[in-house]
Coordinates of N, CA and C in Angstrom, one line a residue:
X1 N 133.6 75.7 164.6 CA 132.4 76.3 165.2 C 131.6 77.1 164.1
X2 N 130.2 76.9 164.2 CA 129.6 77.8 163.5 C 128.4 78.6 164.6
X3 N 127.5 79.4 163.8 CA 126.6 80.5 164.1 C 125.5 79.7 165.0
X4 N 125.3 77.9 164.6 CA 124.2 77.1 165.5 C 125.4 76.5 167.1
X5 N 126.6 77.0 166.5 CA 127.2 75.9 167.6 C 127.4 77.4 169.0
X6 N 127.5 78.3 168.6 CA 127.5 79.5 169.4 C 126.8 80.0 170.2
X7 N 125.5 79.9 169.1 CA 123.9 79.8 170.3 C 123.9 78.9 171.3
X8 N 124.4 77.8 171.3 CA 123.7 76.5 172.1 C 125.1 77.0 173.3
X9 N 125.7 78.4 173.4 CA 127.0 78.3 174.6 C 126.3 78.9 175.1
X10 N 124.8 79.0 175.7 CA 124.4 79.9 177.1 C 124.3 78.5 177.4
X11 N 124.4 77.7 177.4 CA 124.5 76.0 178.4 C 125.8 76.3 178.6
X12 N 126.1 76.5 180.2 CA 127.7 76.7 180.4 C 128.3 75.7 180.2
X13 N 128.3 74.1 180.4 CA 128.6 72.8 180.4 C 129.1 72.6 178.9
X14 N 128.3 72.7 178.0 CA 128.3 72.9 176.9 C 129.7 73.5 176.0
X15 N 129.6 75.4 177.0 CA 130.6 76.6 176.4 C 131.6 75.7 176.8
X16 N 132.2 75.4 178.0 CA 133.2 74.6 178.5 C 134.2 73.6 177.9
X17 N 133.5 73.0 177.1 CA 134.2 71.9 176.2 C 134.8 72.7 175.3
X18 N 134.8 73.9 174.6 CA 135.5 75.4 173.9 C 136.5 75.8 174.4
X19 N 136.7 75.8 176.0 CA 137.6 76.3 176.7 C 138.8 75.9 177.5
X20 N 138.9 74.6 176.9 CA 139.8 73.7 177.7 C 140.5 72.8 176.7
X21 N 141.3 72.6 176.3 CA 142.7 71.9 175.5 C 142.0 71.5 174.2
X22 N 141.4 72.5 173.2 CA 141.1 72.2 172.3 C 141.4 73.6 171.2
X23 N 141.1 73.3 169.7 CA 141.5 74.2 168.8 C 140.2 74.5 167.7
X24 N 139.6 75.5 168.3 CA 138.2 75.7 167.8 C 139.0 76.6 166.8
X25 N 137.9 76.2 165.5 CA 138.0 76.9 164.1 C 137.0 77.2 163.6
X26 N 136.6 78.2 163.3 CA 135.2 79.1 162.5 C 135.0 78.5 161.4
X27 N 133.8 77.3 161.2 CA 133.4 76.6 159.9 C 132.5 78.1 159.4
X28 N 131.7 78.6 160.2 CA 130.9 79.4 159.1 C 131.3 80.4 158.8
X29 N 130.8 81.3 158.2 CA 131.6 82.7 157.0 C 130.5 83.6 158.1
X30 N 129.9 83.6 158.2 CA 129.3 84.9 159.4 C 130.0 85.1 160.8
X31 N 130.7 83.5 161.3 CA 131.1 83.7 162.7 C 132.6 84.4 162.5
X32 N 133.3 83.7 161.4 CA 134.8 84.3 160.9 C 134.4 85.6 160.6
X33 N 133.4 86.2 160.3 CA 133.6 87.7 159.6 C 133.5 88.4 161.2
X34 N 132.8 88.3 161.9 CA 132.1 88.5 163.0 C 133.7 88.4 164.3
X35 N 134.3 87.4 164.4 CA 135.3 87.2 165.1 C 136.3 88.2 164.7
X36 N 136.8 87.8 163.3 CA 137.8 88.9 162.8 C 137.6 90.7 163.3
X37 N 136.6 90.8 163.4 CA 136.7 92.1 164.1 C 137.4 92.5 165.6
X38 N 137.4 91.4 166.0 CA 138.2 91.3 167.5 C 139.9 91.1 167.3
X39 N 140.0 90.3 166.3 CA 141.0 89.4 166.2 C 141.8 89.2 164.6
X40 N 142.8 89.5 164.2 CA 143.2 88.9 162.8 C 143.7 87.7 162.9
X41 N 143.6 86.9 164.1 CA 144.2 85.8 164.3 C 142.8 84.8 164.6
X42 N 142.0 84.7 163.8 CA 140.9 83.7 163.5 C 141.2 82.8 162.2
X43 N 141.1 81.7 162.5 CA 141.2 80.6 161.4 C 139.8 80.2 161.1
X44 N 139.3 80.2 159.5 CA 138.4 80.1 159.0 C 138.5 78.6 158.2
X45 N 137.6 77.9 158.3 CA 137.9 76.7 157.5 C 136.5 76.0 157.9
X46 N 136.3 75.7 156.4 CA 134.8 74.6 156.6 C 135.5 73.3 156.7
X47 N 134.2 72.5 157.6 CA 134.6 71.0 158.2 C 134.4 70.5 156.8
X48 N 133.7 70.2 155.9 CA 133.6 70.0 154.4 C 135.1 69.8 154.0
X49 N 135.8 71.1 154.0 CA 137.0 71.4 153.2 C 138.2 70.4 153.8
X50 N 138.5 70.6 155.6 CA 139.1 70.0 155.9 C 139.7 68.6 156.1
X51 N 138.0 67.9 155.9 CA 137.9 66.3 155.1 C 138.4 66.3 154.4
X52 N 138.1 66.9 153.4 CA 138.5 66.4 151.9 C 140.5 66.9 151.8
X53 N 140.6 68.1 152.2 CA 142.4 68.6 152.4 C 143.2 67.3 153.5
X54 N 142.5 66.5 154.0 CA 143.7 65.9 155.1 C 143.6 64.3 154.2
X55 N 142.2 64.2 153.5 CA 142.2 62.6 152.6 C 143.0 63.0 151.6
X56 N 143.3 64.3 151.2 CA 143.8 64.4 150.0 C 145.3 64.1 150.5
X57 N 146.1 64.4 151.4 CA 147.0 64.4 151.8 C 147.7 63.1 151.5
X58 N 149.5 63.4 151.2 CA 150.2 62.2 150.8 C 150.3 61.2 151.6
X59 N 150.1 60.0 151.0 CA 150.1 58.5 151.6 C 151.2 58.5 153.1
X60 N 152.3 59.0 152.8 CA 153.2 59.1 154.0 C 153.5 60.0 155.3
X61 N 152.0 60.7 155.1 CA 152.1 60.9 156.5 C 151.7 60.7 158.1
X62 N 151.2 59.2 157.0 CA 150.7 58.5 158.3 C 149.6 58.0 158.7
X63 N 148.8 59.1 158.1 CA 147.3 59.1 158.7 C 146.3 58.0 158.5
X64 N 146.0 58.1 159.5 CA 144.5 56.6 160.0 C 143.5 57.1 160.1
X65 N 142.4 57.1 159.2 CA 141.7 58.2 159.0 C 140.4 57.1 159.5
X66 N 138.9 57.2 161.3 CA 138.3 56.6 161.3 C 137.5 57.6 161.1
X67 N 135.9 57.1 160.5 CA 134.8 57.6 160.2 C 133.7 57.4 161.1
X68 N 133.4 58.3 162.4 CA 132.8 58.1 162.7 C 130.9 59.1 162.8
X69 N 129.9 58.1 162.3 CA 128.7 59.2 162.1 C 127.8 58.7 160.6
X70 N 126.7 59.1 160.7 CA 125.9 58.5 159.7 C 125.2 57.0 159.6
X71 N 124.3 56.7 158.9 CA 123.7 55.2 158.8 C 125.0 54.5 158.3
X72 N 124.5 53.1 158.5 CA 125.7 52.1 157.8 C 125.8 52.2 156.1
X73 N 124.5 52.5 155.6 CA 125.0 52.8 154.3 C 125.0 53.6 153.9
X74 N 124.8 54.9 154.7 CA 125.7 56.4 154.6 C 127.1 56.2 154.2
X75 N 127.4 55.7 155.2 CA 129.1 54.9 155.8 C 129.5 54.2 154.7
X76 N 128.9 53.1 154.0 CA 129.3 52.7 153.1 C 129.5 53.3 152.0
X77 N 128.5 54.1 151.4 CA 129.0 55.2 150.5 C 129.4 56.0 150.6
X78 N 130.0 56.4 151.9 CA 131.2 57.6 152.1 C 132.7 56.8 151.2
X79 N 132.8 55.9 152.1 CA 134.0 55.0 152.0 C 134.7 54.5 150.4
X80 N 132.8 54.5 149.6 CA 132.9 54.2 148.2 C 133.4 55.5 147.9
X81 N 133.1 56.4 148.4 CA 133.5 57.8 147.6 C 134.9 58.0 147.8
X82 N 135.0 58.0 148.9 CA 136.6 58.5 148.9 C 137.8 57.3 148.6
X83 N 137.2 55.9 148.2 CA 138.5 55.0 147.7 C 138.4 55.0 146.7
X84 N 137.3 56.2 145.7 CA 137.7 56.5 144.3 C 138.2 57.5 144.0
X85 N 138.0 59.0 144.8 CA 138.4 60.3 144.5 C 139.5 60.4 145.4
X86 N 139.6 59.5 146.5 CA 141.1 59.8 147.5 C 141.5 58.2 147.7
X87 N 142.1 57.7 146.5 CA 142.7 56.5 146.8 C 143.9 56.2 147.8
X88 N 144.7 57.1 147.8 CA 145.8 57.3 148.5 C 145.2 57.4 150.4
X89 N 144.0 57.9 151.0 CA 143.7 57.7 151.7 C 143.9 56.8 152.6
X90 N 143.9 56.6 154.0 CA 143.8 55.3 154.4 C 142.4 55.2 156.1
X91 N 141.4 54.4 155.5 CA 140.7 54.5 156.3 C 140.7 53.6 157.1
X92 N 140.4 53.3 158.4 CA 141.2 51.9 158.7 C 139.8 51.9 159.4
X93 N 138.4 52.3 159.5 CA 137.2 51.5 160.4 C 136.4 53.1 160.0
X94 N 135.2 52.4 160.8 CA 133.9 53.3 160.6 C 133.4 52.7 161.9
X95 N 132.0 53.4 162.4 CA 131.4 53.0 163.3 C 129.8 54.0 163.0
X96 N 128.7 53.5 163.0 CA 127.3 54.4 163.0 C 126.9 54.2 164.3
X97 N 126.8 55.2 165.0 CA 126.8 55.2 166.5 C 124.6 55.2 165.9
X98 N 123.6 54.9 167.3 CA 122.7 55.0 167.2 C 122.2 56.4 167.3
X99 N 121.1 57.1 166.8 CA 120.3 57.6 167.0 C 119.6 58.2 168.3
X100 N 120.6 58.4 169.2 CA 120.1 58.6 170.7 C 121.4 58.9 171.4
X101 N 120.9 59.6 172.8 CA 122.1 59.6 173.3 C 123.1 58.6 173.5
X102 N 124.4 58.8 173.0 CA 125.6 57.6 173.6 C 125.5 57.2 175.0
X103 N 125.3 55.9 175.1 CA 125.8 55.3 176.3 C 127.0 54.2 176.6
X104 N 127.2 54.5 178.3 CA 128.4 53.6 177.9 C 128.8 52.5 177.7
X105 N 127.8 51.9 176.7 CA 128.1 50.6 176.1 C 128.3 51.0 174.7
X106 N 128.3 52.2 174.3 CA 128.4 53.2 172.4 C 129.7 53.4 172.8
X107 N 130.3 54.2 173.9 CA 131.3 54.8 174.0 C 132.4 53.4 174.2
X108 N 132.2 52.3 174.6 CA 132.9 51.0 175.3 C 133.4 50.6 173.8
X109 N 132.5 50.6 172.9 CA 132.6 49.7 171.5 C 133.5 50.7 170.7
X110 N 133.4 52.0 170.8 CA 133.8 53.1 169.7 C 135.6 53.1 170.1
X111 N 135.5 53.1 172.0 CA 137.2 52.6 171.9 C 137.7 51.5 171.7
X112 N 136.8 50.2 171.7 CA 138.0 49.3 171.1 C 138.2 49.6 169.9
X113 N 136.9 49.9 169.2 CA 137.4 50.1 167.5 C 138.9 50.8 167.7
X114 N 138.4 52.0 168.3 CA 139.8 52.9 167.8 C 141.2 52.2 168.5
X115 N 140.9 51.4 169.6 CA 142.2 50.9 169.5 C 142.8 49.6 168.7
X116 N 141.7 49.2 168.2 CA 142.2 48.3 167.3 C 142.8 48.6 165.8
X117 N 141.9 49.3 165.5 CA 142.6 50.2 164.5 C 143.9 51.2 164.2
X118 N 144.2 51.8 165.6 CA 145.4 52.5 165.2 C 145.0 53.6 165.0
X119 N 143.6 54.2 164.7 CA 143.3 55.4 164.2 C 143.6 56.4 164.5
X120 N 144.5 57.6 164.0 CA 145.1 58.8 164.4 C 144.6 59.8 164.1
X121 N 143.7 59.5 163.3 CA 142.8 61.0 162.8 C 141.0 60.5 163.4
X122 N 140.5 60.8 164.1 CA 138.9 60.3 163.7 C 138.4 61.6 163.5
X123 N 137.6 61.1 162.9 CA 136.4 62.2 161.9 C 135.1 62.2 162.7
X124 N 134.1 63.0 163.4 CA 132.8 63.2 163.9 C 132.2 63.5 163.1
X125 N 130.7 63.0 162.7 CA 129.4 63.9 162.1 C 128.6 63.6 162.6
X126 N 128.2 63.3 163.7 CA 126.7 63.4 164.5 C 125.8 64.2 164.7
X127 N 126.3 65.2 164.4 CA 125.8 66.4 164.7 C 125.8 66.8 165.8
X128 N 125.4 68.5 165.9 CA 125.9 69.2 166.7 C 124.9 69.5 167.8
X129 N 124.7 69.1 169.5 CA 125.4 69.1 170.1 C 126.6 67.6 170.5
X130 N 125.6 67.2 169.9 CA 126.2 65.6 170.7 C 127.9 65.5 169.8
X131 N 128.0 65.8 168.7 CA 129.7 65.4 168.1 C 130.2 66.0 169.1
X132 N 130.5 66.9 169.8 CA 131.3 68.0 169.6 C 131.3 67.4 171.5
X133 N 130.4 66.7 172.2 CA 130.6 66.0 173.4 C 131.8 64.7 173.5
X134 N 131.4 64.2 172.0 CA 132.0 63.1 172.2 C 133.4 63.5 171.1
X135 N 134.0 64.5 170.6 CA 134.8 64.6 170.6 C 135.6 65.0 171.6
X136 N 135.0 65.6 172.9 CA 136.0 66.1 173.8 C 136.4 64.9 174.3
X137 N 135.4 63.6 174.7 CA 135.6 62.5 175.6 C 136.7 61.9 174.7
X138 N 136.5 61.3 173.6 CA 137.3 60.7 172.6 C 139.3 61.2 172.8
X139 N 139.0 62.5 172.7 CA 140.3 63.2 172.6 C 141.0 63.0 174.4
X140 N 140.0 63.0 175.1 CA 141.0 62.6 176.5 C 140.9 61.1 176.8
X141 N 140.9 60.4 175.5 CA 141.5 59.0 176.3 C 141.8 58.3 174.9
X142 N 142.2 58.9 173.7 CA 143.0 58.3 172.7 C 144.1 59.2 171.9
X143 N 145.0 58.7 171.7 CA 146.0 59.7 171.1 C 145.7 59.6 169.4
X144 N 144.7 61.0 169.5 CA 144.2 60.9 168.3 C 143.8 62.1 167.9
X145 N 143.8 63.2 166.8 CA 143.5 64.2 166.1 C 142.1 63.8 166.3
X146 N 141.1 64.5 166.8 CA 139.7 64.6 166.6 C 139.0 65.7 166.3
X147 N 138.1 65.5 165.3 CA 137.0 66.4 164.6 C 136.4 66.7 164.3
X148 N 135.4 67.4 165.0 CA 133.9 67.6 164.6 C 133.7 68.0 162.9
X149 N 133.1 67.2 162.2 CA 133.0 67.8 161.4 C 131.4 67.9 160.2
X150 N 130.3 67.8 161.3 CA 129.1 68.4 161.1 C 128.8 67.4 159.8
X151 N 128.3 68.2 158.6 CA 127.8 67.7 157.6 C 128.5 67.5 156.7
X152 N 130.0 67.2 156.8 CA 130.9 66.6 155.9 C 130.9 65.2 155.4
X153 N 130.2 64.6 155.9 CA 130.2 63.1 155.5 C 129.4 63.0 154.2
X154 N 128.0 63.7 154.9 CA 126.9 63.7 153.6 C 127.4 64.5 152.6
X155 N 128.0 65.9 152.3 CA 128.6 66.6 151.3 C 129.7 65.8 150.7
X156 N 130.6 64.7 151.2 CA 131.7 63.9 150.6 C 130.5 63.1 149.7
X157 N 130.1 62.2 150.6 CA 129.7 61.6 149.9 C 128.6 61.8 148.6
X158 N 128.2 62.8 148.7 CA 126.5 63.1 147.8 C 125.5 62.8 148.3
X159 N 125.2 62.5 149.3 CA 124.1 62.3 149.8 C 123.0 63.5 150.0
X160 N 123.9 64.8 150.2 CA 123.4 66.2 150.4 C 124.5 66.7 149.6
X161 N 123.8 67.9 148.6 CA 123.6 68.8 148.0 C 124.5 69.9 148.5
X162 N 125.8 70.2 148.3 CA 126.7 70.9 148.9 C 126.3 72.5 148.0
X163 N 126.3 73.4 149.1 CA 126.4 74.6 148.4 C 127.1 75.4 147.6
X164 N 126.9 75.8 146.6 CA 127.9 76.5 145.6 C 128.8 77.5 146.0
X165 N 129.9 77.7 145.8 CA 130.6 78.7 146.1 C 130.3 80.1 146.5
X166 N 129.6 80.1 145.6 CA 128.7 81.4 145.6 C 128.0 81.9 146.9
X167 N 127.5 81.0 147.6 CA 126.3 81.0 149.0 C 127.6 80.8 149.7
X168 N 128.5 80.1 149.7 CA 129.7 79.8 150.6 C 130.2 81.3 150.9
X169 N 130.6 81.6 150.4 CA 131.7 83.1 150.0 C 130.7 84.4 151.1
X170 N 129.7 84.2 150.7 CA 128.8 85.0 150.9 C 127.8 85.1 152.1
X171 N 128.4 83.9 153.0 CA 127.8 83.6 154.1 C 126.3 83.2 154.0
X172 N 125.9 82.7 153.3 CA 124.4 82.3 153.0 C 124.4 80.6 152.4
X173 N 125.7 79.9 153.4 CA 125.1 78.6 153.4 C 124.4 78.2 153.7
X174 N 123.9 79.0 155.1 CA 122.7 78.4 155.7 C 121.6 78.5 155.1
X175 N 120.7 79.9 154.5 CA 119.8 79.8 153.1 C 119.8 78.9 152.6
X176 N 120.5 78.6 151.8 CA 120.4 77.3 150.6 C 120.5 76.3 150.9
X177 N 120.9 75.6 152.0 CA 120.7 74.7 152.7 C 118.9 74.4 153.3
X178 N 119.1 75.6 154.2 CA 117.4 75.8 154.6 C 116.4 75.4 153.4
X179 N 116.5 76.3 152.5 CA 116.1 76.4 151.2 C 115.9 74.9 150.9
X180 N 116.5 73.9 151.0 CA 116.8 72.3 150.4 C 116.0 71.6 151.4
X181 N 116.0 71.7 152.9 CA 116.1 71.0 153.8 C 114.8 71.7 154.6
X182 N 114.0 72.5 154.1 CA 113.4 73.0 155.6 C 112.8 72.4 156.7
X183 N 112.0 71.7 155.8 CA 111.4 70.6 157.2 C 112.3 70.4 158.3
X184 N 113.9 70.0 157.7 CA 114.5 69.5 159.1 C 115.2 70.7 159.7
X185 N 116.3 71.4 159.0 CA 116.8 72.8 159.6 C 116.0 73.8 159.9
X186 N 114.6 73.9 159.5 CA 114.0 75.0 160.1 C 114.4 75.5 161.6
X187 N 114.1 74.9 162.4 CA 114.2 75.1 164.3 C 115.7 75.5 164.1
X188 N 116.7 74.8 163.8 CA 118.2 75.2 164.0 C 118.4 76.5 163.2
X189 N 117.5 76.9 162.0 CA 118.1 78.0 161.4 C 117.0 79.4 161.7
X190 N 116.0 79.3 162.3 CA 115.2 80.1 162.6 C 115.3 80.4 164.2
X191 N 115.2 79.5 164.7 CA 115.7 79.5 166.4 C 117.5 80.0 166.3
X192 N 118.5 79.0 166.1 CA 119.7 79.4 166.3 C 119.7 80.3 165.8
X193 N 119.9 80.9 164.6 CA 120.3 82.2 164.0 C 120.0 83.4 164.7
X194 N 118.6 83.4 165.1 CA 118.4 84.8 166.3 C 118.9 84.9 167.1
X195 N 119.3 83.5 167.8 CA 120.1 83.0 168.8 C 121.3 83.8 168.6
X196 N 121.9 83.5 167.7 CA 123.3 83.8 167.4 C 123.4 85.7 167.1
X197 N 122.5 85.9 167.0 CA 122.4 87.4 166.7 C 122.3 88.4 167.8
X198 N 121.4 87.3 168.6 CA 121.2 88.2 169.6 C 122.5 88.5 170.6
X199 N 123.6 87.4 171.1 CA 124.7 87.0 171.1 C 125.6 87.8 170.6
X200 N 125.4 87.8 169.3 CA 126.4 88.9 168.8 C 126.4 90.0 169.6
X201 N 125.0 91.0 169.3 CA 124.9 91.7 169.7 C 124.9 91.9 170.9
X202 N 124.6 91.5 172.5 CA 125.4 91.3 173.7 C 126.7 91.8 173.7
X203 N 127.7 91.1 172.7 CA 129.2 91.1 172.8 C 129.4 92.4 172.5
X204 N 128.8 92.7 171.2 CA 129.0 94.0 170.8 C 129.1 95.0 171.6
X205 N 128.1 94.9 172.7 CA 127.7 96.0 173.4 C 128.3 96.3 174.8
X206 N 128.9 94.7 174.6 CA 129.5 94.7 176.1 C 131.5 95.2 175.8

Protein backbone atom coordinates (compact mmCIF):
# COMPACT_ATOMS: atom_id res chain seq x y z
CA UNK A 1 0.00 0.00 0.00
CA UNK A 2 0.98 3.41 -0.63
CA UNK A 3 -0.26 7.28 0.09
CA UNK A 4 -2.49 6.96 -3.65
CA UNK A 5 -3.81 3.47 -2.55
CA UNK A 6 -5.09 4.92 0.97
CA UNK A 7 -6.99 7.77 -0.50
CA UNK A 8 -9.02 5.76 -2.93
CA UNK A 9 -10.34 3.64 0.88
CA UNK A 10 -13.31 6.11 1.28
CA UNK A 11 -14.87 3.53 -1.53
CA UNK A 12 -15.86 1.06 1.22
CA UNK A 13 -15.90 -1.93 -1.52
CA UNK A 14 -12.56 -0.94 -2.35
CA UNK A 15 -11.13 -0.58 1.77
CA UNK A 16 -12.55 -4.17 2.00
CA UNK A 17 -10.31 -6.04 -0.15
CA UNK A 18 -7.45 -4.70 2.83
CA UNK A 19 -9.51 -6.33 5.32
CA UNK A 20 -10.01 -9.76 4.63
CA UNK A 21 -7.26 -12.74 4.16
CA UNK A 22 -4.65 -10.66 2.84
CA UNK A 23 -0.95 -9.11 3.93
CA UNK A 24 -0.87 -5.47 3.18
CA UNK A 25 2.68 -3.90 3.20
CA UNK A 26 3.59 -0.13 3.21
CA UNK A 27 5.36 0.36 -0.34
CA UNK A 28 5.63 4.13 0.41
CA UNK A 29 8.12 5.87 2.91
CA UNK A 30 5.28 8.51 4.03
CA UNK A 31 2.62 5.76 4.79
CA UNK A 32 5.39 3.48 6.85
CA UNK A 33 6.61 6.60 8.67
CA UNK A 34 2.92 7.60 9.31
CA UNK A 35 1.77 3.96 10.36
CA UNK A 36 4.81 3.39 12.59
CA UNK A 37 3.47 5.81 14.93
CA UNK A 38 0.64 3.52 15.84
CA UNK A 39 2.54 0.44 15.52
CA UNK A 40 6.37 -0.95 15.51
CA UNK A 41 4.95 -3.82 13.82
CA UNK A 42 4.63 -2.18 10.17
CA UNK A 43 6.52 -3.86 7.31
CA UNK A 44 7.95 -1.44 4.89
CA UNK A 45 9.00 -2.70 1.56
CA UNK A 46 8.84 -1.25 -2.07
CA UNK A 47 6.92 -3.50 -4.68
CA UNK A 48 10.21 -2.50 -6.93
CA UNK A 49 12.42 -4.21 -4.25
CA UNK A 50 10.34 -7.15 -3.63
CA UNK A 51 10.50 -8.21 -7.44
CA UNK A 52 13.71 -7.98 -7.80
CA UNK A 53 14.53 -9.89 -3.78
CA UNK A 54 12.07 -13.02 -4.75
CA UNK A 55 13.79 -13.26 -8.73
CA UNK A 56 16.89 -12.99 -7.01
CA UNK A 57 16.09 -15.94 -4.91
CA UNK A 58 17.75 -19.53 -5.20
CA UNK A 59 16.74 -21.74 -8.14
CA UNK A 60 15.35 -24.33 -5.45
CA UNK A 61 12.79 -22.80 -3.98
CA UNK A 62 10.48 -23.49 -6.31
CA UNK A 63 9.17 -20.48 -7.53
CA UNK A 64 6.95 -19.97 -10.81
CA UNK A 65 7.23 -16.62 -11.23
CA UNK A 66 3.93 -15.32 -13.78
CA UNK A 67 4.13 -11.70 -15.05
CA UNK A 68 1.14 -10.27 -15.23
CA UNK A 69 0.64 -6.24 -16.64
CA UNK A 70 2.03 -3.96 -19.22
CA UNK A 71 2.10 -3.95 -23.35
CA UNK A 72 3.35 -7.15 -24.99
CA UNK A 73 6.62 -5.50 -25.54
CA UNK A 74 6.76 -4.00 -22.16
CA UNK A 75 6.50 -7.86 -21.33
CA UNK A 76 8.87 -8.72 -23.61
CA UNK A 77 11.52 -6.61 -22.34
CA UNK A 78 10.76 -7.31 -18.82
CA UNK A 79 11.53 -10.93 -19.47
CA UNK A 80 14.71 -9.87 -21.54
CA UNK A 81 15.78 -8.13 -18.48
CA UNK A 82 15.49 -10.44 -15.96
CA UNK A 83 16.87 -13.75 -17.98
CA UNK A 84 20.05 -11.61 -18.01
CA UNK A 85 20.34 -9.96 -14.45
CA UNK A 86 18.18 -13.05 -12.79
CA UNK A 87 19.09 -16.08 -14.80
CA UNK A 88 18.38 -18.39 -12.05
CA UNK A 89 14.69 -17.05 -12.16
CA UNK A 90 11.96 -19.02 -13.46
CA UNK A 91 9.21 -17.42 -15.35
CA UNK A 92 6.87 -19.71 -16.65
CA UNK A 93 4.13 -17.14 -18.72
CA UNK A 94 3.07 -13.51 -18.93
CA UNK A 95 -0.22 -12.20 -19.97
CA UNK A 96 -1.00 -8.07 -21.05
CA UNK A 97 -4.40 -7.84 -19.92
CA UNK A 98 -6.26 -4.86 -22.10
CA UNK A 99 -6.58 -1.45 -21.31
CA UNK A 100 -10.07 -1.47 -19.80
CA UNK A 101 -11.93 -2.90 -17.29
CA UNK A 102 -11.32 -6.96 -17.02
CA UNK A 103 -14.08 -9.00 -18.17
CA UNK A 104 -14.92 -12.34 -17.83
CA UNK A 105 -13.60 -13.40 -20.84
CA UNK A 106 -9.70 -11.42 -19.36
CA UNK A 107 -10.31 -13.15 -16.12
CA UNK A 108 -11.41 -16.84 -18.15
CA UNK A 109 -7.92 -16.66 -20.22
CA UNK A 110 -5.63 -15.32 -17.15
CA UNK A 111 -6.78 -18.73 -15.26
CA UNK A 112 -6.05 -21.05 -17.75
CA UNK A 113 -2.76 -19.49 -18.22
CA UNK A 114 -2.10 -19.80 -14.62
CA UNK A 115 -3.15 -23.22 -14.51
CA UNK A 116 -1.35 -24.28 -17.18
CA UNK A 117 1.62 -22.96 -15.98
CA UNK A 118 1.91 -24.05 -12.49
CA UNK A 119 2.50 -20.46 -11.47
CA UNK A 120 3.06 -20.01 -7.63
CA UNK A 121 4.15 -16.63 -7.43
CA UNK A 122 2.06 -14.04 -9.94
CA UNK A 123 3.24 -10.62 -10.09
CA UNK A 124 0.39 -7.64 -10.77
CA UNK A 125 1.18 -4.14 -12.38
CA UNK A 126 -1.91 -2.73 -13.69
CA UNK A 127 -2.16 -0.35 -11.73
CA UNK A 128 -3.85 0.83 -8.90
CA UNK A 129 -7.18 0.46 -8.50
CA UNK A 130 -7.79 -2.32 -10.83
CA UNK A 131 -4.38 -4.69 -9.66
CA UNK A 132 -5.16 -4.76 -6.40
CA UNK A 133 -9.10 -6.07 -7.52
CA UNK A 134 -7.77 -8.58 -9.46
CA UNK A 135 -5.38 -9.70 -7.04
CA UNK A 136 -7.96 -10.39 -4.50
CA UNK A 137 -10.08 -12.46 -7.27
CA UNK A 138 -6.81 -14.29 -8.42
CA UNK A 139 -5.80 -15.23 -4.88
CA UNK A 140 -9.40 -16.93 -4.06
CA UNK A 141 -9.29 -19.25 -6.77
CA UNK A 142 -5.46 -20.24 -7.31
CA UNK A 143 -3.01 -21.52 -4.95
CA UNK A 144 -0.74 -18.84 -5.55
CA UNK A 145 1.41 -16.03 -3.76
CA UNK A 146 -0.15 -12.80 -5.32
CA UNK A 147 1.18 -9.24 -5.78
CA UNK A 148 0.36 -6.04 -6.43
CA UNK A 149 3.18 -4.63 -7.42
CA UNK A 150 2.41 -1.08 -9.11
CA UNK A 151 5.27 0.16 -11.21
CA UNK A 152 7.78 -2.58 -10.77
CA UNK A 153 7.62 -3.95 -14.13
CA UNK A 154 8.60 -0.69 -15.81
CA UNK A 155 11.46 0.12 -13.01
CA UNK A 156 12.87 -3.79 -13.72
CA UNK A 157 12.76 -3.38 -16.81
CA UNK A 158 13.99 0.46 -17.80
CA UNK A 159 11.35 1.50 -19.28
CA UNK A 160 10.84 4.21 -16.36
CA UNK A 161 13.39 5.99 -14.71
CA UNK A 162 13.56 4.52 -11.11
CA UNK A 163 14.22 7.01 -8.39
CA UNK A 164 17.52 7.51 -6.63
CA UNK A 165 18.00 6.45 -3.24
CA UNK A 166 18.08 9.64 -2.18
CA UNK A 167 14.12 10.68 -3.04
CA UNK A 168 13.51 6.99 -1.85
CA UNK A 169 14.81 7.38 1.74
CA UNK A 170 13.30 10.58 2.03
CA UNK A 171 9.85 9.99 1.04
CA UNK A 172 9.82 12.13 -2.06
CA UNK A 173 9.43 9.36 -4.64
CA UNK A 174 6.50 10.72 -5.63
CA UNK A 175 8.29 14.33 -6.56
CA UNK A 176 10.58 12.94 -8.86
CA UNK A 177 8.48 10.75 -10.35
CA UNK A 178 5.83 13.68 -10.76
CA UNK A 179 8.72 15.75 -11.73
CA UNK A 180 9.42 12.96 -14.89
CA UNK A 181 5.87 12.13 -15.56
CA UNK A 182 3.54 15.06 -15.01
CA UNK A 183 1.23 14.91 -17.64
CA UNK A 184 0.27 11.51 -16.51
CA UNK A 185 0.62 11.49 -12.45
CA UNK A 186 -0.43 14.86 -11.99
CA UNK A 187 -4.39 13.92 -10.90
CA UNK A 188 -2.93 10.85 -8.73
CA UNK A 189 -0.28 13.06 -7.13
CA UNK A 190 -2.10 16.40 -6.66
CA UNK A 191 -5.62 14.85 -6.06
CA UNK A 192 -4.40 11.67 -3.97
CA UNK A 193 -1.82 13.24 -1.87
CA UNK A 194 -4.35 15.81 -0.33
CA UNK A 195 -6.40 12.94 -0.28
CA UNK A 196 -4.09 11.06 1.73
CA UNK A 197 -3.44 14.08 4.05
CA UNK A 198 -6.50 14.88 4.72
CA UNK A 199 -7.05 11.14 5.97
CA UNK A 200 -4.17 11.27 7.86
CA UNK A 201 -5.29 13.88 9.54
CA UNK A 202 -8.92 12.51 10.41
CA UNK A 203 -7.01 9.60 12.02
CA UNK A 204 -5.02 11.77 13.83
CA UNK A 205 -7.70 13.50 15.38
CA UNK A 206 -9.84 10.78 15.92
Amino acid sequence: MNAYTVSLTENRTYLELFQHGSVNVADGTPLAWLARRKSDHVAHMRGPDAFRALLDSAPDTGMRHFLLGGTEKSLARLQSTIATRYPQASVVGSFSPPFRPLEPADHQEIDVMLKRTRANVVWVGIGTPKQDYEVARIAASHPAVVLAVGAAFNFVSGDVVEAPVFWRRTGLEWAYRFGREPRRLWRRYVFGNLRFVILALRRHRG
